[in-house]
Short mmCIF file of C-alpha atoms in Angstrom, two decimals:
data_model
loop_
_atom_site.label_atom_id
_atom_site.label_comp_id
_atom_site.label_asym_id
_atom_site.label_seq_id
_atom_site.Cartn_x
_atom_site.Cartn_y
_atom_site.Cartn_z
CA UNK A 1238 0.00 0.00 0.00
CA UNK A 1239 1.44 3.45 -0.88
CA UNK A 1240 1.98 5.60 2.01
CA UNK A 1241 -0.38 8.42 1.60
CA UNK A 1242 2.03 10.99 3.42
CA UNK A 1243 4.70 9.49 0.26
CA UNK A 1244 3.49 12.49 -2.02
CA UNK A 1245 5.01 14.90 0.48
CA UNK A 1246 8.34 13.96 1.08
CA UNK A 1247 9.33 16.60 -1.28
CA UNK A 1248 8.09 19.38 1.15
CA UNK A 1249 9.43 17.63 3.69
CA UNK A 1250 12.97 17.66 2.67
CA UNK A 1251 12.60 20.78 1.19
CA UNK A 1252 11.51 21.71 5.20
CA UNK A 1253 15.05 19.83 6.59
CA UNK A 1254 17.13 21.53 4.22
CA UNK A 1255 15.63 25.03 5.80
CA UNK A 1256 15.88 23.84 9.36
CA UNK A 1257 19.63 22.41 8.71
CA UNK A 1258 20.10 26.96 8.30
CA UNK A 1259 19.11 27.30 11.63
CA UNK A 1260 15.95 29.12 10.82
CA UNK A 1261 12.02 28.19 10.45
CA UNK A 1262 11.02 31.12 8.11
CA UNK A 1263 7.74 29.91 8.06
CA UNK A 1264 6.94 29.29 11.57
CA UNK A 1265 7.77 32.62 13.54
CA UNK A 1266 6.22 32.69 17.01
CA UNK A 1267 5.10 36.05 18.33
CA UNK A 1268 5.70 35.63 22.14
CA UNK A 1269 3.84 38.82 22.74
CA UNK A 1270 2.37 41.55 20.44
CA UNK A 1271 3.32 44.68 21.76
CA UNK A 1272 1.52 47.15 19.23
CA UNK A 1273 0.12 47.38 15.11
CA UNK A 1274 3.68 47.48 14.31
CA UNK A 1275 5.81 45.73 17.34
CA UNK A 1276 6.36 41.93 19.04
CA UNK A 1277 8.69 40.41 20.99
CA UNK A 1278 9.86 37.65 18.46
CA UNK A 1279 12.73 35.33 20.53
CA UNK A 1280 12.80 37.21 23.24
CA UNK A 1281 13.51 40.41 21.43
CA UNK A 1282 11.38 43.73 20.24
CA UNK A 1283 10.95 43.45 16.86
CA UNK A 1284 9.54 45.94 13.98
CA UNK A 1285 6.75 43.68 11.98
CA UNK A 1286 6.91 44.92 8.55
CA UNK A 1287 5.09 42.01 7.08
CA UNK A 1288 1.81 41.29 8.81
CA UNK A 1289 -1.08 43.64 6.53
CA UNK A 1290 -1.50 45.23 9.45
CA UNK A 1291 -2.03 48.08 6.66
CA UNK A 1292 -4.66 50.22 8.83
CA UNK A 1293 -3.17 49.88 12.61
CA UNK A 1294 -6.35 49.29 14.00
CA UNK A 1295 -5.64 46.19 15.84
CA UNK A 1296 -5.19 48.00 19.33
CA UNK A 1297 -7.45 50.50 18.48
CA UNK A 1298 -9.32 50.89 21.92
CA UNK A 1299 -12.92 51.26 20.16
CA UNK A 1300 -12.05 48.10 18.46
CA UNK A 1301 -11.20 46.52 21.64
CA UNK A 1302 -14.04 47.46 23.86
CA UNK A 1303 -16.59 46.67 21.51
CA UNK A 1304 -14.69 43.14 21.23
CA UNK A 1305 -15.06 42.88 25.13
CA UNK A 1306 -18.70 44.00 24.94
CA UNK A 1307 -19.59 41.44 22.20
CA UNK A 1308 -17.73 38.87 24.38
CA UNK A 1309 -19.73 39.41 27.67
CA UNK A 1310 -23.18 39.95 26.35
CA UNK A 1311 -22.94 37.10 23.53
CA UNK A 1312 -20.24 35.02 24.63
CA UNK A 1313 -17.36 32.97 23.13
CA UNK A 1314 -18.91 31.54 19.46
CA UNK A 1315 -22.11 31.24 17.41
CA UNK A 1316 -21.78 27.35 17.31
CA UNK A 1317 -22.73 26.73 14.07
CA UNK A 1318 -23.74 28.11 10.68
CA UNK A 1319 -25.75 30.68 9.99
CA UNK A 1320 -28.08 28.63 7.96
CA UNK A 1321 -28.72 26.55 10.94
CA UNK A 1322 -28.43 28.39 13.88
CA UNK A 1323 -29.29 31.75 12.78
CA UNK A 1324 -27.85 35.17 12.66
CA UNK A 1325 -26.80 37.50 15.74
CA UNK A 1326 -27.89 41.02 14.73
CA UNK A 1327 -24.59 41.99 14.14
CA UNK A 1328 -23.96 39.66 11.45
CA UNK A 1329 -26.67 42.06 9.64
CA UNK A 1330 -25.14 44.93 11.24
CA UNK A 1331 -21.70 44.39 9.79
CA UNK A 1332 -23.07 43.87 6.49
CA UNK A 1333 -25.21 46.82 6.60
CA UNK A 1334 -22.64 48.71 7.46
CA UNK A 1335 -19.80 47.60 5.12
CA UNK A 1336 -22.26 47.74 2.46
CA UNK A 1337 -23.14 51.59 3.30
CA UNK A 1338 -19.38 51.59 3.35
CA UNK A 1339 -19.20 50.12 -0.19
CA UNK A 1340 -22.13 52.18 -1.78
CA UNK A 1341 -23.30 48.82 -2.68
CA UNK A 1342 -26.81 47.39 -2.15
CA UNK A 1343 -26.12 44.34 -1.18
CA UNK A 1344 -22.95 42.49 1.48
CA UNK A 1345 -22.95 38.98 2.72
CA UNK A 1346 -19.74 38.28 5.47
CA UNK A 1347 -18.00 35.05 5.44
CA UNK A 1348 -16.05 33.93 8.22
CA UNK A 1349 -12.49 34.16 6.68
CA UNK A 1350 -11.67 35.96 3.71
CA UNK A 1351 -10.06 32.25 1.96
CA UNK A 1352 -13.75 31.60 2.48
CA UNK A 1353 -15.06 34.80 1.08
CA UNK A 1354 -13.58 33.95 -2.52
CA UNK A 1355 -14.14 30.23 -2.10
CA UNK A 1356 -18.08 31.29 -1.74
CA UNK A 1357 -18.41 34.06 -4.44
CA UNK A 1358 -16.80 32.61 -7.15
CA UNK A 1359 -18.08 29.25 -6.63
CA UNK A 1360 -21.41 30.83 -5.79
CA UNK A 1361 -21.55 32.71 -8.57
CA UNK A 1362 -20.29 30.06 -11.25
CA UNK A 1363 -21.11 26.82 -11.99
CA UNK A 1364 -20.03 24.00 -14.69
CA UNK A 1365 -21.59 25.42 -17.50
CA UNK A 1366 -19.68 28.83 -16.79
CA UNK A 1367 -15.90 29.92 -17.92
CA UNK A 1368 -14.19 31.57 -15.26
CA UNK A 1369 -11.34 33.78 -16.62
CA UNK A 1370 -8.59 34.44 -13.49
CA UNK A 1371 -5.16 36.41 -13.50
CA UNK A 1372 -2.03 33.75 -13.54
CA UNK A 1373 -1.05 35.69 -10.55
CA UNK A 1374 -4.56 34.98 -8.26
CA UNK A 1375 -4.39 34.41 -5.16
CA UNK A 1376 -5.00 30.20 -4.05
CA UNK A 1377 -8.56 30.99 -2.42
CA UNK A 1378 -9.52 31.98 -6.02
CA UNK A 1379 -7.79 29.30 -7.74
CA UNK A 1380 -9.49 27.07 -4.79
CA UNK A 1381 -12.88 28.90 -5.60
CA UNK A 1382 -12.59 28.40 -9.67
CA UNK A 1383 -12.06 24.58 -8.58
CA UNK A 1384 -14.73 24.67 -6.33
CA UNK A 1385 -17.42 26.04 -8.89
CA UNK A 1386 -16.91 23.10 -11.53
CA UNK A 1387 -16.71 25.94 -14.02
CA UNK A 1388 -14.55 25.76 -16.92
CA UNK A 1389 -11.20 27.84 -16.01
CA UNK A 1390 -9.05 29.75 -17.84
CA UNK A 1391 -5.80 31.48 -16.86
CA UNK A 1392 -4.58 34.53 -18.81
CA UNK A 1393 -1.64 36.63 -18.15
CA UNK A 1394 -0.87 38.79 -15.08
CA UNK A 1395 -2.42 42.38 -15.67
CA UNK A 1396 -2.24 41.77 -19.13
CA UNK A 1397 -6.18 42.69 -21.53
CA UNK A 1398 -4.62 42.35 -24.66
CA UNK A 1399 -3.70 38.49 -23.33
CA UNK A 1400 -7.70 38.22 -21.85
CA UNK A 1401 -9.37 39.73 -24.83
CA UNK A 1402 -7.55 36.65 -26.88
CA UNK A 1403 -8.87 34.57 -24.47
CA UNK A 1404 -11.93 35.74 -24.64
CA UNK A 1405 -12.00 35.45 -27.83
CA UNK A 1406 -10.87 31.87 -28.37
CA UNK A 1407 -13.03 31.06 -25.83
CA UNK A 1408 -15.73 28.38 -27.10
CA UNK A 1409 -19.64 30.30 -26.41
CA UNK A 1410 -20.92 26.83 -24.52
CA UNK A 1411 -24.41 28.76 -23.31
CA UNK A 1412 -23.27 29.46 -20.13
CA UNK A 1413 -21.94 32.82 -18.25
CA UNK A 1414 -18.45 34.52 -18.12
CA UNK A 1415 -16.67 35.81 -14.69
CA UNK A 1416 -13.49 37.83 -14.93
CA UNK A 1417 -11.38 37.81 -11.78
CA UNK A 1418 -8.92 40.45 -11.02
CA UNK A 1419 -7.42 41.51 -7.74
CA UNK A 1420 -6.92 45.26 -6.83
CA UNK A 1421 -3.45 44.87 -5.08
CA UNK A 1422 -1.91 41.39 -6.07
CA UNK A 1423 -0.67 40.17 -2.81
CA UNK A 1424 2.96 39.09 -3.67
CA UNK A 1425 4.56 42.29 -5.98
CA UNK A 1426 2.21 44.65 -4.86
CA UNK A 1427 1.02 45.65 -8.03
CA UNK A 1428 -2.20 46.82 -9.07
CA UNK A 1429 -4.69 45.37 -11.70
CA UNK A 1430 -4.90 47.96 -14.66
CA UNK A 1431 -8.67 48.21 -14.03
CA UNK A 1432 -9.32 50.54 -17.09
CA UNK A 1433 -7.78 48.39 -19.94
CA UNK A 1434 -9.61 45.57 -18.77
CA UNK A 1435 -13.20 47.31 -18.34
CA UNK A 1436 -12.45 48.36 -21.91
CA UNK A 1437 -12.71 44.59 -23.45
CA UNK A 1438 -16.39 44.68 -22.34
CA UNK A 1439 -17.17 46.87 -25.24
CA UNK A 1440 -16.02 43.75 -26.83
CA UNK A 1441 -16.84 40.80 -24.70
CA UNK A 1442 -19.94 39.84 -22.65
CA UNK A 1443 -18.97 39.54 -18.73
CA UNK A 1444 -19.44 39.82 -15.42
CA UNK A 1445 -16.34 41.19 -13.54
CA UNK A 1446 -15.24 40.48 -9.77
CA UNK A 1447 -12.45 42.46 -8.11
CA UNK A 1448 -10.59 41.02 -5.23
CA UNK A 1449 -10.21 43.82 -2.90
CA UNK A 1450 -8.38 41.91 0.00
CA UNK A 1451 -5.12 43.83 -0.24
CA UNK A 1452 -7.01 47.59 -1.43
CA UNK A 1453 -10.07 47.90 0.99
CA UNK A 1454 -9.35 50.71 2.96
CA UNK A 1455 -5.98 51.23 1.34
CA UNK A 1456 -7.02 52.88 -2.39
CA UNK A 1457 -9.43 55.18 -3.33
CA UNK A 1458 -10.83 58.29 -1.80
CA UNK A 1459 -13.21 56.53 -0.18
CA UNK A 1460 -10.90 53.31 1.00
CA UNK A 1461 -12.80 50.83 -1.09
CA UNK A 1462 -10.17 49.61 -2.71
CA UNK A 1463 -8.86 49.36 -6.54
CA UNK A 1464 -12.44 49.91 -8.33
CA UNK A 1465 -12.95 53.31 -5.97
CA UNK A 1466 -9.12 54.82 -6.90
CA UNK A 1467 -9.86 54.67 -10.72
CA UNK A 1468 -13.63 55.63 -10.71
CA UNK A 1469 -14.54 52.49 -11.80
CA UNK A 1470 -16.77 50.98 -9.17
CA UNK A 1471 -20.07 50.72 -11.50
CA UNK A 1472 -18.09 48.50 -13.80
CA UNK A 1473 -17.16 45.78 -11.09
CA UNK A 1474 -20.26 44.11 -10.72
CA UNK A 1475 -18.77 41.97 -7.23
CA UNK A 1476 -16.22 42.82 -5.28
CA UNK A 1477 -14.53 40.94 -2.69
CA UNK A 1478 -12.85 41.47 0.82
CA UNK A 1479 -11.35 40.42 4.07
CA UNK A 1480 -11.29 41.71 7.51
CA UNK A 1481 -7.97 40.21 8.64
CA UNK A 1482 -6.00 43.07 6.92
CA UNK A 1483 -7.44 46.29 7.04
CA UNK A 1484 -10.03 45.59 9.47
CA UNK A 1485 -7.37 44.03 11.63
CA UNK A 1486 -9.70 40.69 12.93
CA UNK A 1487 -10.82 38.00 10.51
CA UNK A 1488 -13.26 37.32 7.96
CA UNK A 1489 -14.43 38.34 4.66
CA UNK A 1490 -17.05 39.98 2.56
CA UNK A 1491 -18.17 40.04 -0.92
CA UNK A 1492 -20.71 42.37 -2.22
CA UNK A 1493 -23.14 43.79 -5.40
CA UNK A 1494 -25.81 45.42 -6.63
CA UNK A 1495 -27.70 42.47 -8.27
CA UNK A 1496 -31.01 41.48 -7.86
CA UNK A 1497 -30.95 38.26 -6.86
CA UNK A 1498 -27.54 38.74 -4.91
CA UNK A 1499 -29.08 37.24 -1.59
CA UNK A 1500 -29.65 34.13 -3.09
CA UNK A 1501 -26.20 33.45 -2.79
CA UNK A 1502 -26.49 32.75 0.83
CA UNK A 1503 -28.12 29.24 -0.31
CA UNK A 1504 -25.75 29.11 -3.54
CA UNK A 1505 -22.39 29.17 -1.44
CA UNK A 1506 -21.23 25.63 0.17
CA UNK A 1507 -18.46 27.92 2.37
CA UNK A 1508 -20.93 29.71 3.75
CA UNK A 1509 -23.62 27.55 4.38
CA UNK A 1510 -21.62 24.77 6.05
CA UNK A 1511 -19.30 26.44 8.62
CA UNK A 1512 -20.08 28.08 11.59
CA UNK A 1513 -20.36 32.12 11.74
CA UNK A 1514 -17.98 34.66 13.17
CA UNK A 1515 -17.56 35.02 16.55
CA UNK A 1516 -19.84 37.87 18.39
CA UNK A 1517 -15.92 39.22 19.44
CA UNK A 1518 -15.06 39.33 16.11
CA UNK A 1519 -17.88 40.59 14.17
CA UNK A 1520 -17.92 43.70 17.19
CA UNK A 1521 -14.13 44.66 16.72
CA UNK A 1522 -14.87 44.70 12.85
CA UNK A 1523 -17.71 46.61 12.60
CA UNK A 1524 -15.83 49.30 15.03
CA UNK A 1525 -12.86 48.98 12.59
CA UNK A 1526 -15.20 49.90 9.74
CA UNK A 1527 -16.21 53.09 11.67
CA UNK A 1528 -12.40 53.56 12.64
CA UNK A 1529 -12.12 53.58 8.49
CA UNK A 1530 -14.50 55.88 7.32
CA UNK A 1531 -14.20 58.48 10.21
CA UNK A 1532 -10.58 58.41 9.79
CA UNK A 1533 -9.65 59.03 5.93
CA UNK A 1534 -5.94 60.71 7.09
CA UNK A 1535 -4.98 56.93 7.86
CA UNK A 1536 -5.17 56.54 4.18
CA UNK A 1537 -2.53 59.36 3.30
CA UNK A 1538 -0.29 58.07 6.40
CA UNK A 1539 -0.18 54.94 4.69
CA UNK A 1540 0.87 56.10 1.48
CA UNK A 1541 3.67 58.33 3.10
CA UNK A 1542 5.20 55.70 5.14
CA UNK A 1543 4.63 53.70 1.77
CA UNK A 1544 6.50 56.08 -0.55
CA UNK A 1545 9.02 55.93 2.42
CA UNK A 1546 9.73 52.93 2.44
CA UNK A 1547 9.64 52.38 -1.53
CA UNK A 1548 12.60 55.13 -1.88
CA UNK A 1549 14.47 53.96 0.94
CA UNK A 1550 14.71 50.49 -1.29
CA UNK A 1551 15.22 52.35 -4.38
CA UNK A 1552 18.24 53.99 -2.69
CA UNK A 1553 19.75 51.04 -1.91
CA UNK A 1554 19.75 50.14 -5.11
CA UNK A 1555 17.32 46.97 -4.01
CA UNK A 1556 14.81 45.82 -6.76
CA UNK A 1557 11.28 45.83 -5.95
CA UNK A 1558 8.18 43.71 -6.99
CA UNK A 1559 6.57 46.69 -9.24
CA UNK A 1560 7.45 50.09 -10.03
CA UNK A 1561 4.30 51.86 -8.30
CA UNK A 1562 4.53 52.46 -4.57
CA UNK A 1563 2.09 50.26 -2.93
CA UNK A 1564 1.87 49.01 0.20
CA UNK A 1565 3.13 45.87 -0.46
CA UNK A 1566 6.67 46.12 -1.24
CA UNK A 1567 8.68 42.90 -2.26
CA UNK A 1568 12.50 42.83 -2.71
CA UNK A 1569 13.55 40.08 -5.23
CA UNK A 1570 16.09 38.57 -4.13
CA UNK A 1571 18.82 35.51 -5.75
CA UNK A 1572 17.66 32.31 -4.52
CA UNK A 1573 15.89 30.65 -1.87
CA UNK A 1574 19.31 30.02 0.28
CA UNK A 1575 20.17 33.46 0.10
CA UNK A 1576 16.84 34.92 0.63
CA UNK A 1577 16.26 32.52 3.76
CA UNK A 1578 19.55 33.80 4.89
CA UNK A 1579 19.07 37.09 4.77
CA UNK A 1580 15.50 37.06 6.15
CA UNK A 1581 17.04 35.32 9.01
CA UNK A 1582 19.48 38.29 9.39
CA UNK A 1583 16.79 40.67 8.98
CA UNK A 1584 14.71 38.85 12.22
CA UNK A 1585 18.26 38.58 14.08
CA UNK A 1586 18.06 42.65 13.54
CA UNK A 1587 14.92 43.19 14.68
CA UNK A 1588 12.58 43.11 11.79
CA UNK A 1589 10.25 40.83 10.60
CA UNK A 1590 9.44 40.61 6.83
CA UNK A 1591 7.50 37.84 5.24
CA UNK A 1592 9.68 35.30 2.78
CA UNK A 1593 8.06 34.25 -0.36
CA UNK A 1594 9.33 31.15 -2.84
CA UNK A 1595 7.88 30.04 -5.48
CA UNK A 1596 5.64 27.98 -6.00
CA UNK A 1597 4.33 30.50 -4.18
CA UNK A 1598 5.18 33.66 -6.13
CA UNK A 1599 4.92 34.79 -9.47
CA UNK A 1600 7.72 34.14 -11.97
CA UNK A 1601 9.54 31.68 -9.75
CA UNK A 1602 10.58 34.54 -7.83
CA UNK A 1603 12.14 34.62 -4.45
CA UNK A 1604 10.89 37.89 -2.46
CA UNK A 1605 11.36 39.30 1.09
CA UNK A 1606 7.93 41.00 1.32
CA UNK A 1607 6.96 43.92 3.58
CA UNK A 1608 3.62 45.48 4.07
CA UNK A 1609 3.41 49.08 5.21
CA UNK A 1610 1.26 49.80 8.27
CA UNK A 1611 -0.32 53.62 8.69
CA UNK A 1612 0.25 52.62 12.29
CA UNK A 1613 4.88 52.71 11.29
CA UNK A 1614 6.31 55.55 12.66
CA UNK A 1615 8.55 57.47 10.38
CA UNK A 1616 11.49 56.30 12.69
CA UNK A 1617 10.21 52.39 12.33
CA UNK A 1618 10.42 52.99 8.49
CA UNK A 1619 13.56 54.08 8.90
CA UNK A 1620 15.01 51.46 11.06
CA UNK A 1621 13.34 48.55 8.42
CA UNK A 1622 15.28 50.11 5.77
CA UNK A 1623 18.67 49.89 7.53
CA UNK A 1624 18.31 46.80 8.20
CA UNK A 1625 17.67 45.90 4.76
CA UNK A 1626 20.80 48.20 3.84
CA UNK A 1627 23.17 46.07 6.33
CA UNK A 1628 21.69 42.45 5.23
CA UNK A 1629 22.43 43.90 1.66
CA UNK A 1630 26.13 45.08 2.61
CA UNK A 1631 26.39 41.14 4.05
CA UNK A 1632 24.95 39.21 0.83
CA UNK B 1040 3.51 28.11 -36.35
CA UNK B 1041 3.97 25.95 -39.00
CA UNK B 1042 1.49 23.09 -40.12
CA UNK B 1043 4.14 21.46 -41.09
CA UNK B 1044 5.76 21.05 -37.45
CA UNK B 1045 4.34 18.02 -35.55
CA UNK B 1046 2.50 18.83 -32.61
CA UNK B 1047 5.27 16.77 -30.46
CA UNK B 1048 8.18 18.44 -31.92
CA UNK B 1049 6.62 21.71 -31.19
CA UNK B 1050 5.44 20.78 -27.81
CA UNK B 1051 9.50 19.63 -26.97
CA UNK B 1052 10.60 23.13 -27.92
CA UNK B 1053 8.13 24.79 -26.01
CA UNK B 1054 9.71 22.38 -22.92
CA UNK B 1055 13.17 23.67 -23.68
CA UNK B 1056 12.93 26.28 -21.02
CA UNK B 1057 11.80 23.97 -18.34
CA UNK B 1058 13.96 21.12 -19.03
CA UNK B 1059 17.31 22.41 -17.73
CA UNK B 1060 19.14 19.05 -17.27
CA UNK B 1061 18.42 18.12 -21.28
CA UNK B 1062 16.35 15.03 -20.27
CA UNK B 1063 15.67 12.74 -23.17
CA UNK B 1064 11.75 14.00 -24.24
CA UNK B 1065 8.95 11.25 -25.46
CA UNK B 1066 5.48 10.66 -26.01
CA UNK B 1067 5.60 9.15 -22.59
CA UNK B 1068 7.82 11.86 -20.74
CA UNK B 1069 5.18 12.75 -17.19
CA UNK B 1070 5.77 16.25 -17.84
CA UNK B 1071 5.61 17.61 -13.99
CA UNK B 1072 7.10 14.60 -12.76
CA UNK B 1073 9.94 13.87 -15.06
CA UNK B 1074 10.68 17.35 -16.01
CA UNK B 1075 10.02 18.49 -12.03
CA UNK B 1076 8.06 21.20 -12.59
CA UNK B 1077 5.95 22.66 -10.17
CA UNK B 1078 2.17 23.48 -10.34
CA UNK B 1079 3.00 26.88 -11.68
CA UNK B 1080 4.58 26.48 -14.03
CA UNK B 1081 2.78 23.46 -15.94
CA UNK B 1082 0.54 26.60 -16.14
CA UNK B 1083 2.54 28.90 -17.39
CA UNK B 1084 3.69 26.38 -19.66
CA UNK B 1085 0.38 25.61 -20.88
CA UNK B 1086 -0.15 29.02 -21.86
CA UNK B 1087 2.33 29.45 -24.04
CA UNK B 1088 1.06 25.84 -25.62
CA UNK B 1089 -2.58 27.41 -26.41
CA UNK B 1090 -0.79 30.60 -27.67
CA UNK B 1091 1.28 28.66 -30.10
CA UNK B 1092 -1.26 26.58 -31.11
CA UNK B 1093 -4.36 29.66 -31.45
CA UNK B 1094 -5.94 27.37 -29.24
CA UNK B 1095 -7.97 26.83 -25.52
CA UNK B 1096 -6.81 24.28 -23.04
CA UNK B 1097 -8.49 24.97 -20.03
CA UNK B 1098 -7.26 24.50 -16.22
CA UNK B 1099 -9.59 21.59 -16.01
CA UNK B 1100 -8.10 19.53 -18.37
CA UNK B 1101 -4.65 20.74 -17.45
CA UNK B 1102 -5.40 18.58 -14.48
CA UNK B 1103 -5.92 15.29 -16.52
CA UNK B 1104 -2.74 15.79 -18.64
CA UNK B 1105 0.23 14.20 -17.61
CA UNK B 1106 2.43 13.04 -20.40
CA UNK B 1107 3.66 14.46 -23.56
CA UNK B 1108 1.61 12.26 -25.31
CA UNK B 1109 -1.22 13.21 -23.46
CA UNK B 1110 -0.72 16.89 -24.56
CA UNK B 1111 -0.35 16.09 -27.63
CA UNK B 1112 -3.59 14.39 -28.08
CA UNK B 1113 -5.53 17.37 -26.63
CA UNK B 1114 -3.74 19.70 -28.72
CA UNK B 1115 -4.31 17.49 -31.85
CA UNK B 1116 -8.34 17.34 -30.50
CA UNK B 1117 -8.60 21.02 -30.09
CA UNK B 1118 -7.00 22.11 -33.53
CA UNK B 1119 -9.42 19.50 -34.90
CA UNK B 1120 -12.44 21.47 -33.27
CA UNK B 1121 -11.35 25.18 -34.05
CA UNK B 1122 -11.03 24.28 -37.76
CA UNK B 1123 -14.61 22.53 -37.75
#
């Protein structure tokens, strides 16, 4: 009989040969969590520049005591879906008010954002429909095109010219079309060129969903993400979210104006067969979606301690994921020894970064990636980028 | 490209790029296996297949596709089908 764990031997070397460095890159404990932007990592204080922490609002006290609130009046967990059990009227209350946020009619929450895409898209298409995603998506849509039994096709990162071919190769088998796109793409940072591809629908006939995980609250002048930044928002006919980066707790969201959008909520498997967010959870986010909208200047600290970040890189001469500054910014680096070597320097120093290898990242790539928090102080910035500059000197 | 290329001699140029170590390519080369190749970039590999060929292979039957020969057979299928 073949050993079922057989197929993963692979992964498991690949794990040895990691731990025979010294380091565990991909299992970091966080003894404490001092602040949005600090931890005590090994016993020492360390800057986290790679947790999407991109708002600050995970100590925010409002945040907090609403969590606390939730927790004593509702207690610990729903216990089951909301299907079965039922709502708490703050499920409804989140959604009302994220939708309000969104200037859409309709929200439904999910209870992570993995689940969020896994429930649209498979919600939304089934086998008779062609789902069209970036070759850069994120898994929980790749997971959600599988899900959905919908035909699938991949077209190149950011690229219409390389959809509209698609598109237009595509074989008309009755059913209907999805386009996928995400507003920030989570590895490079950069951002879907929204325009070009609302352009093939003069063209093509589809319906178009934009991943807003990594641009809610970030882009936009009113924080909703890719679609708001390039007036575009009546062109993207679903748009999707989480709460476990802006927001700061967990969960997801996808909304629209359709019709018949509630029906979902009996058309999606992931979430109609888990349980529902905690009361704690579903308080602290609806606070953090106040936090959002009554505090637009997080927005512009973002994008300073972005840009700061961005041309403290550039001055080092570093290469970064994409040329536009973004709040995610990735440093390519050789190759997977020398990038776990030098994140391991970079936690040694104080800062923690994520590490990304393919097959995780686009173009076989090997990236140290940082996210930017509104909540970095200008000093915190500055102390990330010299430690990049002295793991540089070192490489 | 040229009709007059075989679909397998096209197919083993497009896997020049991911076949570093020069292994010896057949019908019955297992493409991620053989060739280790990760998830990825079967994909990306793919896509350069259906551009080279004008035609759609999609993720689904990516999935069921395994050796050269196999590839071949869907490419062969689908050329058949666009001309129709």
């Amino acid at each position: 009989m073949t050993d079922l764990f057989e197929k993963h031997r692979p992964i498991a070397e690949r794990f040895e040969r990691m731990m025979e460095m010294g380091v565990n890159a991909v299992g970091v404990v966080n003894d404490r969590i001092l602040s949005p932007t600090r931890a005590i990592i090994q016993g020492r204080e360390t800057i986290l520049a790679g947790t999407n922490n991109y708002m600050g609002v995970t100590f925010e006290k409002a945040c907090i005591d609403a969590g606390k609130k939730a927790l004593e009046e509702f207690g610990t967990g729903t216990t089951g879906s909301r299907i079965a059990n039922g709502s708490y009227a703050m499920h409804r209350e989140l959604e009302q008010s994220l939708a309000a946020f969104l200037n859409r009619k309709h929200c439904i929450v999910f209870t992570t954002g993995y689940q969020a895409n896994l429930g649209m898209i498979a919600g939304l298409a089934g086998p008779r429909d062609t789902v069209f995603l970036d070759a850069d998506s994120h898994s929980s849509i790749y997971d959600g095109c599988t899900l959905s039994g919908a035909k699938l096709v991949r077209f190149r990162h950011n690229d219409a010219s390389d959809l509209d071919r698609r598109l237009s190769r595509s074989e008309d088998e009755g059913g209907g079309r999805l386009v996928v796109l995400e507003g920030i793409y989570s590895m490079l940072g950069d951002r879907a060129p929204l325009k070009d591809f609302v352009e093939l629908r003069k063209k093509h006939q589809f319906q178009l969903l934009v991943d807003e995980a990594h641009s809610f609250g970030v882009l936009g002048p009113n924080g909703r993400g890719l679609a708001d930044e390039a007036g575009l928002e009546d062109e993207a006919d679903f748009v999707v979210g989480t709460f476990s980066k802006s927001i700061g707790s967990i969960g997801g969201f996808g909304a629209g104006d359709h019709p018949l959008f509630e029906t979902l909520r009996y058309a999606m498997r992931p979430y109609m067969f888990t349980a529902s967010s905690s009361p704690a959870t579903i308080a602290t986010s609806i606070a953090a979606v106040k936090t959002l909208a009554r505090e637009p200047e997080r927005r512009d600290r973002l994008r300073r301690n972005s840009e700061r970040l961005f041309n403290g890189f550039r001055t080092l001469g570093l290469e970064t994921g994409c040329e536009e500054v973004s709040p995610v910014i990735a440093v390519k680096c050789k190759d997977e020894p020398s990038t776990i070597a030098m994140w391991n320097r970079l936690l040694q120093g104080g800062v923690y970064v994520n590490i990304a290898l393919p097959p995780g990242t686009p173009n076989r790539l090997c990236l140290l990636r940082c996210s930017v928090s509104a909540a970095h102080s200008d000093a915190e910035i500055d102390q990330v980028i010299a430690a990049f500059g002295k793991v540089v000197a070192k490489a | 490209m040229s009709t007059d290329t075989p679909v397998i001699d096209e197919i083993c140029r497009l896997l020049g790029p991911h076949n570093p170590k020069g292994i010896a390519l057949s019908a019955e080369t297992d493409i991620p296996a053989e060739l280790n190749i990760d998830s990825v970039g079967v994909l990306d590999f793919i896509m350069d297949v259906e551009d080279t060929f004008d035609i759609e292979i999609p993720m689904n039957v990516v999935a069921e596709t395994h050796t050269i020969g196999d590839l071949v057979k869907v490419v062969e299928d689908r050329i058949k089908k666009r001309n129709a």
